[in-house]
PDB file of C-alpha atoms and ligand atoms in Angstrom:
ATOM      1  CA  MET A  12     110.817  80.943 223.297  1.00 87.00           C
ATOM      2  CA  ARG A  13     111.921  83.380 220.685  1.00 96.00           C
ATOM      3  CA  ASN A  14     109.547  86.453 220.534  1.00 98.00           C
ATOM      4  CA  ILE A  15     109.261  88.308 217.213  1.00 98.00           C
ATOM      5  CA  LEU A  16     107.478  91.741 216.957  1.00 98.00           C
ATOM      6  CA  VAL A  17     106.041  92.531 213.719  1.00 98.00           C
ATOM      7  CA  ILE A  18     105.056  96.203 212.653  1.00 99.00           C
ATOM      8  CA  HIS A  19     103.218  97.330 209.546  1.00 98.00           C
ATOM      9  CA  GLY A  20     103.318 101.047 209.039  1.00 98.00           C
ATOM     10  CA  PRO A  21     100.898 103.499 207.261  1.00 98.00           C
ATOM     11  CA  ASN A  22      98.465 102.372 204.483  1.00 98.00           C
ATOM     12  CA  LEU A  23      99.333  98.764 204.747  1.00 98.00           C
ATOM     13  CA  ASN A  24      95.948  98.140 206.195  1.00 98.00           C
ATOM     14  CA  LEU A  25      94.691  98.689 202.660  1.00 97.00           C
ATOM     15  CA  LEU A  26      96.782  95.919 200.946  1.00 97.00           C
ATOM     16  CA  GLY A  27      94.530  94.170 198.499  1.00 95.00           C
ATOM     17  CA  LYS A  28      92.888  97.236 197.385  1.00 95.00           C
ATOM     18  CA  ARG A  29      95.848  99.841 197.425  1.00 93.00           C
ATOM     19  CA  GLU A  30      97.817 100.133 194.065  1.00 92.00           C
ATOM     20  CA  PRO A  31      97.376  96.400 193.199  1.00 92.00           C
ATOM     21  CA  ASP A  32      99.782  96.925 190.286  1.00 91.00           C
ATOM     22  CA  VAL A  33     102.489  97.665 192.584  1.00 93.00           C
ATOM     23  CA  TYR A  34     101.587  95.761 195.621  1.00 94.00           C
ATOM     24  CA  GLY A  35      99.486  92.920 194.336  1.00 91.00           C
ATOM     25  CA  ARG A  36      96.232  91.532 195.580  1.00 93.00           C
ATOM     26  CA  VAL A  37      97.490  90.146 198.820  1.00 96.00           C
ATOM     27  CA  THR A  38      95.751  91.433 201.974  1.00 97.00           C
ATOM     28  CA  LEU A  39      97.439  92.298 205.305  1.00 98.00           C
ATOM     29  CA  ALA A  40      95.123  89.705 206.977  1.00 98.00           C
ATOM     30  CA  SER A  41      96.570  86.987 204.764  1.00 98.00           C
ATOM     31  CA  ILE A  42     100.078  88.094 205.377  1.00 98.00           C
ATOM     32  CA  ASN A  43      99.594  88.031 209.209  1.00 98.00           C
ATOM     33  CA  LYS A  44      97.899  84.661 208.887  1.00 98.00           C
ATOM     34  CA  GLU A  45     100.963  83.203 207.149  1.00 98.00           C
ATOM     35  CA  LEU A  46     103.259  84.882 209.715  1.00 98.00           C
ATOM     36  CA  ARG A  47     101.334  83.352 212.569  1.00 98.00           C
ATOM     37  CA  GLU A  48     101.531  79.902 211.199  1.00 98.00           C
ATOM     38  CA  LEU A  49     105.304  80.290 210.698  1.00 98.00           C
ATOM     39  CA  ALA A  50     105.651  81.397 214.188  1.00 98.00           C
ATOM     40  CA  LYS A  51     103.812  78.343 215.335  1.00 98.00           C
ATOM     41  CA  LYS A  52     105.836  75.984 213.205  1.00 98.00           C
ATOM     42  CA  ASN A  53     109.114  77.569 214.608  1.00 97.00           C
ATOM     43  CA  LYS A  54     107.925  77.594 218.199  1.00 96.00           C
ATOM     44  CA  ALA A  55     108.210  81.406 218.269  1.00 97.00           C
ATOM     45  CA  GLY A  56     106.064  84.052 219.901  1.00 97.00           C
ATOM     46  CA  ILE A  57     104.768  86.635 217.691  1.00 98.00           C
ATOM     47  CA  LYS A  58     102.735  89.984 218.148  1.00 98.00           C
ATOM     48  CA  ILE A  59     101.644  92.050 215.041  1.00 98.00           C
ATOM     49  CA  PHE A  60     100.724  95.700 214.981  1.00 98.00           C
ATOM     50  CA  GLN A  61      99.609  97.904 212.072  1.00 98.00           C
ATOM     51  CA  THR A  62      99.401 101.648 212.650  1.00 98.00           C
ATOM     52  CA  ASN A  63      99.087 104.804 210.463  1.00 98.00           C
ATOM     53  CA  THR A  64     100.834 106.776 213.281  1.00 98.00           C
ATOM     54  CA  GLU A  65     104.506 107.486 213.437  1.00 98.00           C
ATOM     55  CA  GLY A  66     104.489 108.109 217.172  1.00 98.00           C
ATOM     56  CA  GLU A  67     102.597 104.925 217.752  1.00 98.00           C
ATOM     57  CA  ILE A  68     105.222 102.997 216.035  1.00 98.00           C
ATOM     58  CA  VAL A  69     107.957 104.578 218.402  1.00 98.00           C
ATOM     59  CA  ASN A  70     105.813 103.634 221.449  1.00 98.00           C
ATOM     60  CA  ILE A  71     105.394  99.954 220.385  1.00 98.00           C
ATOM     61  CA  ILE A  72     109.100  99.606 219.617  1.00 98.00           C
ATOM     62  CA  GLN A  73     110.131 100.988 223.139  1.00 98.00           C
ATOM     63  CA  GLN A  74     107.285  99.021 224.996  1.00 98.00           C
ATOM     64  CA  GLU A  75     107.820  95.754 223.370  1.00 98.00           C
ATOM     65  CA  ALA A  76     111.476  95.746 223.081  1.00 98.00           C
ATOM     66  CA  GLU A  77     111.638  96.374 226.835  1.00 97.00           C
ATOM     67  CA  SER A  78     109.161  93.852 227.907  1.00 97.00           C
ATOM     68  CA  TRP A  79     108.769  91.075 225.389  1.00 98.00           C
ATOM     69  CA  ALA A  80     110.322  91.028 221.934  1.00 98.00           C
ATOM     70  CA  ASP A  81     113.651  89.625 221.064  1.00 98.00           C
ATOM     71  CA  ALA A  82     113.734  90.989 217.438  1.00 98.00           C
ATOM     72  CA  LEU A  83     111.588  93.283 215.187  1.00 98.00           C
ATOM     73  CA  VAL A  84     110.457  92.811 211.658  1.00 99.00           C
ATOM     74  CA  ILE A  85     109.339  96.244 210.409  1.00 99.00           C
ATOM     75  CA  ASN A  86     107.785  97.588 207.190  1.00 98.00           C
ATOM     76  CA  PRO A  87     107.952 101.268 208.017  1.00 98.00           C
ATOM     77  CA  ALA A  88     106.166 101.937 204.582  1.00 98.00           C
ATOM     78  CA  ALA A  89     106.301 105.737 203.774  1.00 98.00           C
ATOM     79  CA  TYR A  90     107.979 106.495 207.071  1.00 98.00           C
ATOM     80  CA  THR A  91     110.985 104.526 205.734  1.00 98.00           C
ATOM     81  CA  HIS A  92     111.819 107.637 203.674  1.00 98.00           C
ATOM     82  CA  THR A  93     111.207 110.278 206.461  1.00 98.00           C
ATOM     83  CA  SER A  94     111.244 109.230 209.988  1.00 98.00           C
ATOM     84  CA  VAL A  95     114.217 110.029 212.223  1.00 98.00           C
ATOM     85  CA  ALA A  96     112.021 109.287 215.068  1.00 98.00           C
ATOM     86  CA  ILE A  97     111.513 105.650 214.020  1.00 98.00           C
ATOM     87  CA  ARG A  98     115.237 105.255 213.200  1.00 98.00           C
ATOM     88  CA  GLU A  99     116.025 106.598 216.624  1.00 98.00           C
ATOM     89  CA  ALA A 100     113.593 104.332 218.297  1.00 98.00           C
ATOM     90  CA  ILE A 101     115.250 101.262 216.522  1.00 98.00           C
ATOM     91  CA  SER A 102     118.650 102.432 217.704  1.00 98.00           C
ATOM     92  CA  ALA A 103     117.748 103.198 221.217  1.00 98.00           C
ATOM     93  CA  VAL A 104     116.432  99.558 221.793  1.00 98.00           C
ATOM     94  CA  LYS A 105     118.719  96.435 222.171  1.00 94.00           C
ATOM     95  CA  ILE A 106     116.808  94.097 219.888  1.00 98.00           C
ATOM     96  CA  PRO A 107     117.693  93.631 216.199  1.00 98.00           C
ATOM     97  CA  ALA A 108     115.423  94.879 213.462  1.00 98.00           C
ATOM     98  CA  VAL A 109     114.814  93.614 209.995  1.00 98.00           C
ATOM     99  CA  GLU A 110     113.476  96.074 207.630  1.00 98.00           C
ATOM    100  CA  VAL A 111     111.113  94.628 204.982  1.00 98.00           C
ATOM    101  CA  HIS A 112     109.325  95.955 201.899  1.00 98.00           C
ATOM    102  CA  LEU A 113     106.828  94.430 199.459  1.00 98.00           C
ATOM    103  CA  SER A 114     108.188  96.135 196.447  1.00 97.00           C
ATOM    104  CA  ASN A 115     111.748  96.758 195.235  1.00 98.00           C
ATOM    105  CA  ILE A 116     112.234 100.407 196.584  1.00 98.00           C
ATOM    106  CA  PHE A 117     115.246 100.991 194.533  1.00 98.00           C
ATOM    107  CA  LYS A 118     113.258 100.206 191.321  1.00 97.00           C
ATOM    108  CA  ARG A 119     110.900 102.971 191.969  1.00 97.00           C
ATOM    109  CA  GLU A 120     110.757 106.698 192.409  1.00 97.00           C
ATOM    110  CA  GLU A 121     113.913 108.394 193.571  1.00 98.00           C
ATOM    111  CA  PHE A 122     112.452 109.506 196.811  1.00 97.00           C
ATOM    112  CA  ARG A 123     112.028 105.841 197.932  1.00 98.00           C
ATOM    113  CA  HIS A 124     115.722 105.135 197.365  1.00 98.00           C
ATOM    114  CA  LYS A 125     116.620 106.717 200.651  1.00 98.00           C
ATOM    115  CA  SER A 126     115.813 104.781 203.757  1.00 98.00           C
ATOM    116  CA  PHE A 127     116.288 106.233 207.091  1.00 98.00           C
ATOM    117  CA  ILE A 128     115.985 102.799 208.653  1.00 98.00           C
ATOM    118  CA  SER A 129     118.519 100.696 206.792  1.00 98.00           C
ATOM    119  CA  PRO A 130     121.515 102.146 208.551  1.00 98.00           C
ATOM    120  CA  VAL A 131     120.162 101.069 212.020  1.00 98.00           C
ATOM    121  CA  ALA A 132     118.671  97.782 210.806  1.00 98.00           C
ATOM    122  CA  ALA A 133     120.538  94.273 211.037  1.00 98.00           C
ATOM    123  CA  GLY A 134     119.501  93.894 207.373  1.00 98.00           C
ATOM    124  CA  GLY A 135     116.698  94.242 204.881  1.00 98.00           C
ATOM    125  CA  ILE A 136     114.576  92.292 202.523  1.00 98.00           C
ATOM    126  CA  PHE A 137     112.611  93.985 199.637  1.00 98.00           C
ATOM    127  CA  GLY A 138     110.892  93.156 196.268  1.00 97.00           C
ATOM    128  CA  PHE A 139     109.415  89.882 196.960  1.00 97.00           C
ATOM    129  CA  GLY A 140     105.882  90.881 197.785  1.00 96.00           C
ATOM    130  CA  LYS A 141     104.377  88.847 200.636  1.00 97.00           C
ATOM    131  CA  GLU A 142     107.616  86.673 200.726  1.00 98.00           C
ATOM    132  CA  SER A 143     109.684  89.524 201.987  1.00 98.00           C
ATOM    133  CA  TYR A 144     107.740  89.150 205.172  1.00 98.00           C
ATOM    134  CA  VAL A 145     108.244  85.416 205.275  1.00 98.00           C
ATOM    135  CA  LEU A 146     112.050  85.883 204.764  1.00 98.00           C
ATOM    136  CA  GLY A 147     112.257  88.842 207.019  1.00 98.00           C
ATOM    137  CA  PHE A 148     110.563  86.684 209.808  1.00 98.00           C
ATOM    138  CA  LEU A 149     112.943  83.793 209.328  1.00 98.00           C
ATOM    139  CA  ALA A 150     115.838  86.219 209.227  1.00 98.00           C
ATOM    140  CA  ALA A 151     114.742  87.753 212.560  1.00 98.00           C
ATOM    141  CA  LEU A 152     114.529  84.237 213.998  1.00 97.00           C
ATOM    142  CA  SER A 153     118.026  83.329 212.932  1.00 97.00           C
ATOM    143  CA  LEU A 154     119.386  86.673 214.330  1.00 96.00           C
ATOM    144  CA  VAL A 155     117.856  85.728 217.692  1.00 96.00           C
ATOM    145  CA  LYS A 156     119.127  82.205 217.514  1.00 81.00           C
ATOM    146  CA  SER A 157     122.710  83.227 216.701  1.00 66.00           C
ATOM    147  CA  LYS A 158     122.595  85.761 219.642  1.00 57.00           C
ATOM    148  CA  ARG A 159     121.644  83.159 222.139  1.00 50.00           C
TER     149      ARG A 159
HETATM  150  C1  LIG B 372     106.675  99.884 201.020  1.00 80.88           C
HETATM  151  C2  LIG B 372     107.478 100.950 200.037  1.00 80.88           C
HETATM  152  C3  LIG B 372     107.291 102.404 200.452  1.00 80.88           C
HETATM  153  O1  LIG B 372     107.938 103.246 199.679  1.00 80.88           O
HETATM  154  C4  LIG B 372     105.762 102.647 200.486  1.00 80.88           C
HETATM  155  O2  LIG B 372     105.724 104.026 201.060  1.00 80.88           O
HETATM  156  C5  LIG B 372     104.904 101.814 201.077  1.00 80.88           C
HETATM  157  C6  LIG B 372     105.264 100.214 201.029  1.00 80.88           C
HETATM  158  C7  LIG B 372     106.614  98.456 200.482  1.00 80.88           C
HETATM  159  O3  LIG B 372     106.340  97.485 201.322  1.00 80.88           O
HETATM  160  O4  LIG B 372     107.026  98.228 199.305  1.00 80.88           O
HETATM  161  O5  LIG B 372     103.928 102.136 201.680  1.00 80.88           O
HETATM  162  O6  LIG B 372     107.202  99.984 202.327  1.00 80.88           O
END
């Protein structure tokens, strides 16, 4: 069984209410429901976390990469543009990471054009709303498949 770890970063718990002109009306619960269904269909394991805390993201990556996960799908949200700690957690562990964003970060403010995470990710998917997660999950599955 391929085990995929999904991490949603800060403020993504507010999806649906948060800046709907940018992120749409989709809720985190509906994204997670779709990902769980996709995992089931592909006979994959899935664990999903959302946290607003940078250190907690580091802890989850370390713990789950060591004990359970074969690949990571992460939307680091605002930490994308600031976090050396999350970047180093991803490069420290052996599993591949797929970076996802709902919005096209390159179409937005300049401070969003820099990702600390992209250089250590296997790849990234951005700009497709909820579909970014679906595509990111499938990319993670195919990375594990091609590894084994
Ligand atoms: C985001 C883009 C980030 O710039 C922003 O800070 C977020 C969400 C996205 O999914 O589009 O919180 O990661």
